Amino acid sequence: MRLTKCRICKGKEFKEIFSLGKQALANNLPEYPEDQRDTYPLTLVQCTHCTLIQLDYIVPKEMMYKEYFYIPSVSKTHLQHFDTIAETLIKDLWLKKKSLVIDIGSSDGSLLKCFKKRGMRVVGVEPAQNIETDIPTYNFYFTPEIAGMLVHTYGKAKLITATNVFANIDNLHQFVKGLDILLDEDGVFFAQFPDVRNLFKENQFDTIYHEHLSYFTYEPLYHLFANSPFELYKIDSNKIHGGSMRIYVRRRPKLLKEFVQNVKEIKKTLNETIRNYKAQGAKIVGFGAAAKGMVLLQYCGLDNKLIDYIADGTPYKQGRVTPGTNIPILSEEELIKNKPDIILILAWNFKEEIMEKLKGKGFTFIIPIPQIEIRRS
């Protein structure tokens, strides 16, 4: 079927790069000349939005992968390459014995055997039904449903690999959803596929065939993972297959979630601390009528019933009140004339300077950022 939208950004505008005409499927080998099958357009186009280079005609995957003839174990170079991949990934990712490694598009299990001999638990996912292997293998296409089944049976994977597979996938977003289900919290997805830069620089037009749906450069790859739970944290290359790109993907640090939790905790703790001091009869003031302080006071619910005044050295601010909380802004000299018990340092970016200025005067300081801290002079 014709490509109607980009498989990464869903854009609908493409520009043609090059056509190899109509061709039969390169890896479908008929037994007899009279078994020759249909031909399909083989044309590269580029998405004008995310720049992904892709084929403009998609052959149904069942026609290409039910019976498949690409077997990596026939090449000694390929086996040595797989052994190096396994050794390097185990070392770099600090994989422990019995860690679960799942290979998508595992073929005869050549890569997984390299992990197995190093003590890993291994499982393959391979749609081709004509390939024999002694590695535990599921003859399915990788989907979120299959990912869920694998988790139920084996648990989550510390490493998921896909060598010469990732560029063959039509629904990349469903593939990423499957990764989200199957990959452990600290797991890594590793993929290797032909490097389009070599295709163009070295005229490797014969690496364009119907299985290779996508021809990745950095920009569309980052675009794909930017809208997912994952981050593309490393890209490198290898000389195998005339030049291959390799990507390393992991879950994004949960910084946003942690940030929200931390801010809510600061609000709760600061509000409770100020109210406790106030209930004990303490006189509480703020130091620094900076914009950040105005935001903090309003968010934390600290108004003129809790804070007596704000001391600030800027003459233009003195004599005014804080927005939203109506706390008077007075000069710094007021701290000496009308000594408070507690000083909330709102200009926390200058906390050391402020505390040094007021050193030895018996004040108790509350520093609100990055977490609540109480110091005494």
mmCIF file of C-alpha atoms in Angstrom:
data_model
loop_
_atom_site.group_PDB
_atom_site.id
_atom_site.type_symbol
_atom_site.label_atom_id
_atom_site.label_comp_id
_atom_site.label_asym_id
_atom_site.label_seq_id
_atom_site.Cartn_x
_atom_site.Cartn_y
_atom_site.Cartn_z
ATOM 1 C CA MET A 1 0.000 0.000 0.000
ATOM 2 C CA ARG A 2 1.075 3.554 -0.615
ATOM 3 C CA LEU A 3 2.527 5.576 2.227
ATOM 4 C CA THR A 4 -0.056 8.158 3.333
ATOM 5 C CA LYS A 5 1.618 9.608 6.431
ATOM 6 C CA CYS A 6 5.073 9.662 7.977
ATOM 7 C CA ARG A 7 5.549 6.802 10.420
ATOM 8 C CA ILE A 8 7.197 9.121 12.964
ATOM 9 C CA CYS A 9 5.523 12.548 12.843
ATOM 10 C CA LYS A 10 2.353 11.616 10.880
ATOM 11 C CA GLY A 11 3.114 14.342 8.348
ATOM 12 C CA LYS A 12 1.546 13.957 4.903
ATOM 13 C CA GLU A 13 3.954 15.847 2.689
ATOM 14 C CA PHE A 14 6.908 14.072 1.067
ATOM 15 C CA LYS A 15 9.487 14.824 -1.570
ATOM 16 C CA GLU A 16 10.829 12.064 -3.778
ATOM 17 C CA ILE A 17 14.545 11.320 -3.524
ATOM 18 C CA PHE A 18 15.153 8.372 -5.845
ATOM 19 C CA SER A 19 13.323 5.466 -7.447
ATOM 20 C CA LEU A 20 14.661 1.998 -8.239
ATOM 21 C CA GLY A 21 11.547 1.190 -10.228
ATOM 22 C CA LYS A 22 9.355 -1.822 -9.531
ATOM 23 C CA GLN A 23 11.101 -4.837 -8.046
ATOM 24 C CA ALA A 24 10.353 -8.267 -6.649
ATOM 25 C CA LEU A 25 10.969 -8.779 -2.935
ATOM 26 C CA ALA A 26 14.718 -9.239 -2.464
ATOM 27 C CA ASN A 27 14.521 -11.913 0.262
ATOM 28 C CA ASN A 28 11.661 -13.954 -1.211
ATOM 29 C CA LEU A 29 13.418 -16.698 -3.125
ATOM 30 C CA PRO A 30 11.132 -18.773 -5.379
ATOM 31 C CA GLU A 31 11.841 -22.483 -5.812
ATOM 32 C CA TYR A 32 11.177 -22.425 -9.554
ATOM 33 C CA PRO A 33 11.244 -19.716 -12.246
ATOM 34 C CA GLU A 34 7.501 -20.024 -12.734
ATOM 35 C CA ASP A 35 7.020 -19.131 -9.062
ATOM 36 C CA GLN A 36 8.187 -15.565 -9.630
ATOM 37 C CA ARG A 37 6.021 -13.224 -7.647
ATOM 38 C CA ASP A 38 4.680 -9.699 -7.982
ATOM 39 C CA THR A 39 6.791 -6.570 -8.142
ATOM 40 C CA TYR A 40 6.327 -3.443 -6.046
ATOM 41 C CA PRO A 41 7.508 0.185 -6.270
ATOM 42 C CA LEU A 42 10.880 0.820 -4.625
ATOM 43 C CA THR A 43 11.108 4.575 -4.147
ATOM 44 C CA LEU A 44 12.703 6.687 -1.425
ATOM 45 C CA VAL A 45 10.845 9.777 -0.193
ATOM 46 C CA GLN A 46 11.563 12.214 2.618
ATOM 47 C CA CYS A 47 9.090 13.683 5.088
ATOM 48 C CA THR A 48 9.204 17.462 4.768
ATOM 49 C CA HIS A 49 8.486 17.887 8.493
ATOM 50 C CA CYS A 50 10.664 15.490 10.538
ATOM 51 C CA THR A 51 13.009 14.631 7.594
ATOM 52 C CA LEU A 52 12.611 10.845 7.928
ATOM 53 C CA ILE A 53 13.652 9.101 4.716
ATOM 54 C CA GLN A 54 11.333 6.158 3.975
ATOM 55 C CA LEU A 55 9.872 3.978 1.265
ATOM 56 C CA ASP A 56 6.688 5.271 -0.318
ATOM 57 C CA TYR A 57 5.217 1.771 -0.708
ATOM 58 C CA ILE A 58 4.667 -0.682 2.150
ATOM 59 C CA VAL A 59 4.490 -4.387 1.358
ATOM 60 C CA PRO A 60 2.443 -6.367 3.924
ATOM 61 C CA LYS A 61 4.875 -7.843 6.455
ATOM 62 C CA GLU A 62 3.295 -11.292 6.152
ATOM 63 C CA MET A 63 4.565 -11.464 2.579
ATOM 64 C CA MET A 64 8.146 -10.771 3.645
ATOM 65 C CA TYR A 65 8.725 -12.485 6.982
ATOM 66 C CA LYS A 66 6.614 -15.646 7.230
ATOM 67 C CA GLU A 67 9.424 -17.451 5.410
ATOM 68 C CA TYR A 68 12.782 -15.722 5.701
ATOM 69 C CA PHE A 69 16.250 -16.582 4.449
ATOM 70 C CA TYR A 70 18.551 -14.128 6.209
ATOM 71 C CA ILE A 71 20.470 -16.294 8.726
ATOM 72 C CA PRO A 72 23.327 -14.495 10.554
ATOM 73 C CA SER A 73 25.099 -17.672 11.711
ATOM 74 C CA VAL A 74 26.370 -18.458 8.192
ATOM 75 C CA SER A 75 28.900 -15.613 8.543
ATOM 76 C CA LYS A 76 31.889 -15.948 10.860
ATOM 77 C CA THR A 77 32.329 -12.159 10.779
ATOM 78 C CA HIS A 78 28.729 -11.725 11.856
ATOM 79 C CA LEU A 79 29.098 -14.157 14.753
ATOM 80 C CA GLN A 80 32.249 -12.417 15.958
ATOM 81 C CA HIS A 81 30.390 -9.102 15.711
ATOM 82 C CA PHE A 82 27.521 -10.463 17.819
ATOM 83 C CA ASP A 83 29.960 -11.772 20.404
ATOM 84 C CA THR A 84 31.513 -8.314 20.703
ATOM 85 C CA ILE A 85 28.074 -6.704 21.058
ATOM 86 C CA ALA A 86 27.150 -9.074 23.906
ATOM 87 C CA GLU A 87 30.442 -8.615 25.732
ATOM 88 C CA THR A 88 30.335 -4.826 25.404
ATOM 89 C CA LEU A 89 26.693 -4.396 26.426
ATOM 90 C CA ILE A 90 27.033 -6.652 29.463
ATOM 91 C CA LYS A 91 30.069 -4.680 30.587
ATOM 92 C CA ASP A 92 28.707 -1.194 29.827
ATOM 93 C CA LEU A 93 25.271 -1.836 31.319
ATOM 94 C CA TRP A 94 26.575 -3.763 34.338
ATOM 95 C CA LEU A 95 24.261 -6.671 33.573
ATOM 96 C CA LYS A 96 24.191 -9.277 36.315
ATOM 97 C CA LYS A 97 23.990 -13.029 35.803
ATOM 98 C CA LYS A 98 20.457 -14.198 34.999
ATOM 99 C CA SER A 99 19.445 -10.769 33.662
ATOM 100 C CA LEU A 100 16.733 -11.108 31.021
ATOM 101 C CA VAL A 101 17.809 -10.262 27.463
ATOM 102 C CA ILE A 102 15.198 -10.275 24.684
ATOM 103 C CA ASP A 103 16.125 -10.025 21.019
ATOM 104 C CA ILE A 104 13.468 -8.816 18.583
ATOM 105 C CA GLY A 105 13.917 -10.331 15.150
ATOM 106 C CA SER A 106 16.140 -12.991 16.728
ATOM 107 C CA SER A 107 16.431 -15.225 13.624
ATOM 108 C CA ASP A 108 18.339 -18.390 14.625
ATOM 109 C CA GLY A 109 19.300 -16.950 18.016
ATOM 110 C CA SER A 110 22.915 -16.210 17.110
ATOM 111 C CA LEU A 111 23.080 -13.006 19.151
ATOM 112 C CA LEU A 112 21.205 -14.473 22.112
ATOM 113 C CA LYS A 113 23.616 -17.413 22.276
ATOM 114 C CA CYS A 114 26.398 -14.905 22.946
ATOM 115 C CA PHE A 115 24.456 -13.580 25.928
ATOM 116 C CA LYS A 116 23.452 -17.038 27.112
ATOM 117 C CA LYS A 117 27.040 -18.288 27.329
ATOM 118 C CA ARG A 118 27.753 -15.307 29.597
ATOM 119 C CA GLY A 119 25.021 -16.304 32.043
ATOM 120 C CA MET A 120 22.057 -14.253 30.829
ATOM 121 C CA ARG A 121 18.489 -15.502 30.508
ATOM 122 C CA VAL A 122 17.482 -15.135 26.862
ATOM 123 C CA VAL A 123 14.276 -15.090 24.818
ATOM 124 C CA GLY A 124 13.795 -14.441 21.114
ATOM 125 C CA VAL A 125 10.907 -12.921 19.165
ATOM 126 C CA GLU A 126 10.988 -13.938 15.503
ATOM 127 C CA PRO A 127 8.037 -13.985 13.059
ATOM 128 C CA ALA A 128 9.694 -16.271 10.479
ATOM 129 C CA GLN A 129 8.446 -19.829 10.866
ATOM 130 C CA ASN A 130 11.093 -21.578 8.790
ATOM 131 C CA ILE A 131 14.091 -20.850 11.032
ATOM 132 C CA GLU A 132 15.211 -23.446 13.568
ATOM 133 C CA THR A 133 16.877 -22.571 16.861
ATOM 134 C CA ASP A 134 17.450 -24.039 20.308
ATOM 135 C CA ILE A 135 16.892 -20.644 21.937
ATOM 136 C CA PRO A 136 13.405 -20.072 23.470
ATOM 137 C CA THR A 137 11.707 -18.196 20.649
ATOM 138 C CA TYR A 138 8.205 -16.871 20.025
ATOM 139 C CA ASN A 139 7.106 -16.798 16.388
ATOM 140 C CA PHE A 140 5.209 -13.526 16.555
ATOM 141 C CA TYR A 141 5.596 -9.952 15.422
ATOM 142 C CA PHE A 142 6.532 -7.731 18.349
ATOM 143 C CA THR A 143 3.468 -5.837 19.616
ATOM 144 C CA PRO A 144 2.338 -4.399 22.963
ATOM 145 C CA GLU A 145 0.238 -7.553 23.431
ATOM 146 C CA ILE A 146 3.233 -9.832 22.906
ATOM 147 C CA ALA A 147 5.270 -7.600 25.230
ATOM 148 C CA GLY A 148 2.639 -8.090 27.934
ATOM 149 C CA MET A 149 2.710 -11.846 27.435
ATOM 150 C CA LEU A 150 6.489 -11.905 27.761
ATOM 151 C CA VAL A 151 6.365 -9.867 30.975
ATOM 152 C CA HIS A 152 3.783 -12.250 32.418
ATOM 153 C CA THR A 153 5.972 -15.246 31.545
ATOM 154 C CA TYR A 154 9.515 -13.988 32.166
ATOM 155 C CA GLY A 155 9.318 -10.622 33.914
ATOM 156 C CA LYS A 156 10.776 -7.369 32.588
ATOM 157 C CA ALA A 157 13.894 -7.251 30.433
ATOM 158 C CA LYS A 158 17.121 -5.538 31.434
ATOM 159 C CA LEU A 159 18.146 -5.391 27.774
ATOM 160 C CA ILE A 160 16.131 -5.523 24.551
ATOM 161 C CA THR A 161 18.059 -5.778 21.297
ATOM 162 C CA ALA A 162 17.049 -5.362 17.660
ATOM 163 C CA THR A 163 19.807 -5.804 15.091
ATOM 164 C CA ASN A 164 18.824 -5.118 11.478
ATOM 165 C CA VAL A 165 15.172 -4.956 12.554
ATOM 166 C CA PHE A 166 14.346 -1.433 13.724
ATOM 167 C CA ALA A 167 14.451 0.058 10.218
ATOM 168 C CA ASN A 168 12.049 -2.675 9.050
ATOM 169 C CA ILE A 169 9.208 -1.703 11.399
ATOM 170 C CA ASP A 170 6.208 0.112 9.990
ATOM 171 C CA ASN A 171 4.366 1.096 13.180
ATOM 172 C CA LEU A 172 7.211 2.541 15.213
ATOM 173 C CA HIS A 173 4.941 4.060 17.846
ATOM 174 C CA GLN A 174 3.371 0.676 18.634
ATOM 175 C CA PHE A 175 6.877 -0.749 18.836
ATOM 176 C CA VAL A 176 7.822 1.910 21.405
ATOM 177 C CA LYS A 177 4.661 1.103 23.392
ATOM 178 C CA GLY A 178 5.800 -2.505 23.464
ATOM 179 C CA LEU A 179 9.191 -1.393 24.779
ATOM 180 C CA ASP A 180 7.446 0.577 27.519
ATOM 181 C CA ILE A 181 5.648 -2.576 28.656
ATOM 182 C CA LEU A 182 8.593 -4.955 28.416
ATOM 183 C CA LEU A 183 11.623 -2.913 29.453
ATOM 184 C CA ASP A 184 12.598 -2.775 33.129
ATOM 185 C CA GLU A 185 12.902 0.597 34.877
ATOM 186 C CA ASP A 186 16.688 0.572 34.493
ATOM 187 C CA GLY A 187 16.671 -1.396 31.245
ATOM 188 C CA VAL A 188 18.136 -0.388 27.874
ATOM 189 C CA PHE A 189 16.983 -0.848 24.287
ATOM 190 C CA PHE A 190 19.815 -1.330 21.787
ATOM 191 C CA ALA A 191 19.227 -1.256 18.037
ATOM 192 C CA GLN A 192 21.566 -1.516 15.064
ATOM 193 C CA PHE A 193 20.573 -0.774 11.474
ATOM 194 C CA PRO A 194 22.118 0.460 8.197
ATOM 195 C CA ASP A 195 23.536 3.960 8.409
ATOM 196 C CA VAL A 196 21.943 6.142 5.753
ATOM 197 C CA ARG A 197 25.055 8.330 5.654
ATOM 198 C CA ASN A 198 27.009 5.434 4.194
ATOM 199 C CA LEU A 199 24.210 4.700 1.750
ATOM 200 C CA PHE A 200 24.622 8.161 0.232
ATOM 201 C CA LYS A 201 28.383 8.620 0.611
ATOM 202 C CA GLU A 202 29.303 5.201 -0.767
ATOM 203 C CA ASN A 203 26.478 4.760 -3.289
ATOM 204 C CA GLN A 204 25.025 1.752 -1.467
ATOM 205 C CA PHE A 205 21.780 1.819 -3.433
ATOM 206 C CA ASP A 206 21.565 -1.982 -3.211
ATOM 207 C CA THR A 207 20.746 -1.654 0.515
ATOM 208 C CA ILE A 208 17.426 -0.089 -0.457
ATOM 209 C CA TYR A 209 14.836 -2.851 -0.467
ATOM 210 C CA HIS A 210 11.255 -3.377 0.628
ATOM 211 C CA GLU A 211 12.089 -4.622 4.127
ATOM 212 C CA HIS A 212 14.029 -1.439 4.928
ATOM 213 C CA LEU A 213 11.116 0.932 5.394
ATOM 214 C CA SER A 214 13.027 3.706 7.221
ATOM 215 C CA TYR A 215 16.457 5.256 6.611
ATOM 216 C CA PHE A 216 17.234 7.055 9.843
ATOM 217 C CA THR A 217 19.240 10.167 10.489
ATOM 218 C CA TYR A 218 19.587 11.718 13.947
ATOM 219 C CA GLU A 219 16.738 14.229 13.709
ATOM 220 C CA PRO A 220 13.799 11.842 13.130
ATOM 221 C CA LEU A 221 15.165 9.423 15.739
ATOM 222 C CA TYR A 222 15.182 12.146 18.371
ATOM 223 C CA HIS A 223 11.709 13.173 17.204
ATOM 224 C CA LEU A 224 10.433 9.620 17.702
ATOM 225 C CA PHE A 225 11.685 9.244 21.265
ATOM 226 C CA ALA A 226 11.016 12.846 22.323
ATOM 227 C CA ASN A 227 7.307 12.027 22.549
ATOM 228 C CA SER A 228 7.781 8.804 24.498
ATOM 229 C CA PRO A 229 8.772 7.644 27.993
ATOM 230 C CA PHE A 230 12.300 7.113 26.659
ATOM 231 C CA GLU A 231 15.374 9.138 25.874
ATOM 232 C CA LEU A 232 17.883 8.431 23.134
ATOM 233 C CA TYR A 233 21.006 8.803 25.246
ATOM 234 C CA LYS A 234 23.708 7.509 22.924
ATOM 235 C CA ILE A 235 24.350 7.001 19.211
ATOM 236 C CA ASP A 236 27.441 5.408 17.735
ATOM 237 C CA SER A 237 28.395 3.515 14.595
ATOM 238 C CA ASN A 238 30.042 0.303 13.445
ATOM 239 C CA LYS A 239 31.513 -0.888 10.159
ATOM 240 C CA ILE A 240 29.373 -4.052 9.922
ATOM 241 C CA HIS A 241 27.147 -4.313 6.801
ATOM 242 C CA GLY A 242 28.959 -1.451 5.106
ATOM 243 C CA GLY A 243 28.320 0.886 8.039
ATOM 244 C CA SER A 244 25.663 0.631 10.739
ATOM 245 C CA MET A 245 24.175 3.137 13.152
ATOM 246 C CA ARG A 246 23.576 2.000 16.723
ATOM 247 C CA ILE A 247 21.214 3.610 19.203
ATOM 248 C CA TYR A 248 20.888 3.215 22.972
ATOM 249 C CA VAL A 249 17.561 4.076 24.594
ATOM 250 C CA ARG A 250 16.521 4.174 28.257
ATOM 251 C CA ARG A 251 13.673 5.524 30.334
ATOM 252 C CA ARG A 252 13.692 9.245 31.012
ATOM 253 C CA PRO A 253 14.648 10.252 34.547
ATOM 254 C CA LYS A 254 11.430 11.059 36.386
ATOM 255 C CA LEU A 255 12.516 14.635 36.999
ATOM 256 C CA LEU A 256 9.146 16.256 36.375
ATOM 257 C CA LYS A 257 7.296 13.936 38.729
ATOM 258 C CA GLU A 258 9.960 14.337 41.403
ATOM 259 C CA PHE A 259 9.925 18.125 40.940
ATOM 260 C CA VAL A 260 6.173 18.326 41.557
ATOM 261 C CA GLN A 261 6.436 16.113 44.622
ATOM 262 C CA ASN A 262 9.333 18.141 46.011
ATOM 263 C CA VAL A 263 7.593 21.490 45.500
ATOM 264 C CA LYS A 264 4.432 20.250 47.210
ATOM 265 C CA GLU A 265 6.544 19.009 50.120
ATOM 266 C CA ILE A 266 8.292 22.408 50.429
ATOM 267 C CA LYS A 267 4.895 24.147 50.532
ATOM 268 C CA LYS A 268 3.572 21.798 53.211
ATOM 269 C CA THR A 269 6.687 21.883 55.376
ATOM 270 C CA LEU A 270 7.253 25.638 55.093
ATOM 271 C CA ASN A 271 3.635 26.434 55.878
ATOM 272 C CA GLU A 272 3.652 24.119 58.917
ATOM 273 C CA THR A 273 6.997 25.528 60.145
ATOM 274 C CA ILE A 274 5.889 29.170 59.876
ATOM 275 C CA ARG A 275 2.533 28.467 61.564
ATOM 276 C CA ASN A 276 4.207 26.551 64.392
ATOM 277 C CA TYR A 277 6.588 29.444 65.071
ATOM 278 C CA LYS A 278 3.692 31.898 64.888
ATOM 279 C CA ALA A 279 1.645 29.830 67.355
ATOM 280 C CA GLN A 280 4.573 30.080 69.780
ATOM 281 C CA GLY A 281 4.408 33.891 69.567
ATOM 282 C CA ALA A 282 7.416 34.351 67.287
ATOM 283 C CA LYS A 283 7.809 37.483 65.200
ATOM 284 C CA ILE A 284 8.494 36.367 61.611
ATOM 285 C CA VAL A 285 9.771 38.511 58.749
ATOM 286 C CA GLY A 286 10.996 37.880 55.239
ATOM 287 C CA PHE A 287 14.250 39.089 53.707
ATOM 288 C CA GLY A 288 14.318 40.136 50.062
ATOM 289 C CA ALA A 289 11.282 41.342 48.105
ATOM 290 C CA ALA A 290 12.513 39.632 44.937
ATOM 291 C CA ALA A 291 10.070 38.254 42.345
ATOM 292 C CA LYS A 292 10.920 34.674 43.355
ATOM 293 C CA GLY A 293 9.905 35.534 46.920
ATOM 294 C CA MET A 294 6.561 36.904 45.776
ATOM 295 C CA VAL A 295 5.821 33.649 43.948
ATOM 296 C CA LEU A 296 6.866 31.560 46.950
ATOM 297 C CA LEU A 297 4.738 33.545 49.418
ATOM 298 C CA GLN A 298 1.611 33.245 47.277
ATOM 299 C CA TYR A 299 2.042 29.551 46.470
ATOM 300 C CA CYS A 300 2.784 28.617 50.073
ATOM 301 C CA GLY A 301 -0.099 30.686 51.450
ATOM 302 C CA LEU A 302 2.058 33.022 53.601
ATOM 303 C CA ASP A 303 0.386 36.425 53.954
ATOM 304 C CA ASN A 304 0.443 39.421 56.299
ATOM 305 C CA LYS A 305 -1.205 37.374 59.056
ATOM 306 C CA LEU A 306 1.888 35.188 59.268
ATOM 307 C CA ILE A 307 4.718 37.437 58.024
ATOM 308 C CA ASP A 308 5.065 40.819 59.768
ATOM 309 C CA TYR A 309 7.039 42.529 57.029
ATOM 310 C CA ILE A 310 9.650 42.015 54.304
ATOM 311 C CA ALA A 311 13.051 43.676 54.698
ATOM 312 C CA ASP A 312 14.623 44.851 51.452
ATOM 313 C CA GLY A 313 17.537 47.139 50.616
ATOM 314 C CA THR A 314 15.983 48.608 47.448
ATOM 315 C CA PRO A 315 14.537 52.071 48.227
ATOM 316 C CA TYR A 316 12.010 51.837 45.370
ATOM 317 C CA LYS A 317 10.379 48.797 46.975
ATOM 318 C CA GLN A 318 10.195 50.174 50.494
ATOM 319 C CA GLY A 319 6.795 51.505 51.571
ATOM 320 C CA ARG A 320 4.922 49.180 49.224
ATOM 321 C CA VAL A 321 3.258 45.795 49.877
ATOM 322 C CA THR A 322 3.784 42.365 48.395
ATOM 323 C CA PRO A 323 1.420 41.340 45.569
ATOM 324 C CA GLY A 324 -1.304 38.925 46.584
ATOM 325 C CA THR A 325 -0.214 38.690 50.230
ATOM 326 C CA ASN A 326 -0.203 42.385 51.342
ATOM 327 C CA ILE A 327 2.921 42.168 53.480
ATOM 328 C CA PRO A 328 4.600 45.585 54.099
ATOM 329 C CA ILE A 329 8.048 46.073 52.567
ATOM 330 C CA LEU A 330 10.395 47.954 54.893
ATOM 331 C CA SER A 331 14.079 48.875 54.949
ATOM 332 C CA GLU A 332 16.759 46.506 56.215
ATOM 333 C CA GLU A 333 17.353 48.859 59.141
ATOM 334 C CA GLU A 334 13.979 47.746 60.533
ATOM 335 C CA LEU A 335 15.568 44.378 61.404
ATOM 336 C CA ILE A 336 17.829 46.103 63.943
ATOM 337 C CA LYS A 337 15.240 48.529 65.285
ATOM 338 C CA ASN A 338 12.452 46.001 65.620
ATOM 339 C CA LYS A 339 14.267 42.696 65.993
ATOM 340 C CA PRO A 340 12.325 39.643 64.750
ATOM 341 C CA ASP A 341 12.761 36.049 65.954
ATOM 342 C CA ILE A 342 12.616 34.342 62.572
ATOM 343 C CA ILE A 343 13.875 35.516 59.165
ATOM 344 C CA LEU A 344 12.565 33.722 56.070
ATOM 345 C CA ILE A 345 15.212 34.255 53.398
ATOM 346 C CA LEU A 346 13.226 34.816 50.206
ATOM 347 C CA ALA A 347 16.299 35.912 48.226
ATOM 348 C CA TRP A 348 17.825 32.455 48.828
ATOM 349 C CA ASN A 349 20.289 32.906 45.956
ATOM 350 C CA PHE A 350 22.079 35.415 48.241
ATOM 351 C CA LYS A 351 21.578 33.471 51.468
ATOM 352 C CA GLU A 352 25.251 33.348 52.466
ATOM 353 C CA GLU A 353 25.652 37.102 51.979
ATOM 354 C CA ILE A 354 22.474 37.792 53.968
ATOM 355 C CA MET A 355 23.397 35.517 56.868
ATOM 356 C CA GLU A 356 26.925 36.932 56.991
ATOM 357 C CA LYS A 357 25.486 40.468 57.139
ATOM 358 C CA LEU A 358 23.275 39.501 60.102
ATOM 359 C CA LYS A 359 25.778 37.198 61.785
ATOM 360 C CA GLY A 360 25.861 37.186 65.586
ATOM 361 C CA LYS A 361 22.550 38.974 66.079
ATOM 362 C CA GLY A 362 20.655 35.919 67.346
ATOM 363 C CA PHE A 363 18.367 35.432 64.384
ATOM 364 C CA THR A 364 16.922 32.089 63.271
ATOM 365 C CA PHE A 365 16.960 31.763 59.492
ATOM 366 C CA ILE A 366 14.650 29.654 57.334
ATOM 367 C CA ILE A 367 16.010 28.874 53.869
ATOM 368 C CA PRO A 368 13.201 27.477 51.663
ATOM 369 C CA ILE A 369 15.046 26.382 48.495
ATOM 370 C CA PRO A 370 16.100 23.738 47.421
ATOM 371 C CA GLN A 371 14.601 22.234 50.574
ATOM 372 C CA ILE A 372 13.638 23.632 53.978
ATOM 373 C CA GLU A 373 16.717 24.384 56.069
ATOM 374 C CA ILE A 374 16.877 26.134 59.457
ATOM 375 C CA ARG A 375 20.041 27.878 60.635
ATOM 376 C CA ARG A 376 20.811 30.020 63.659
ATOM 377 C CA SER A 377 23.252 32.911 63.792
#
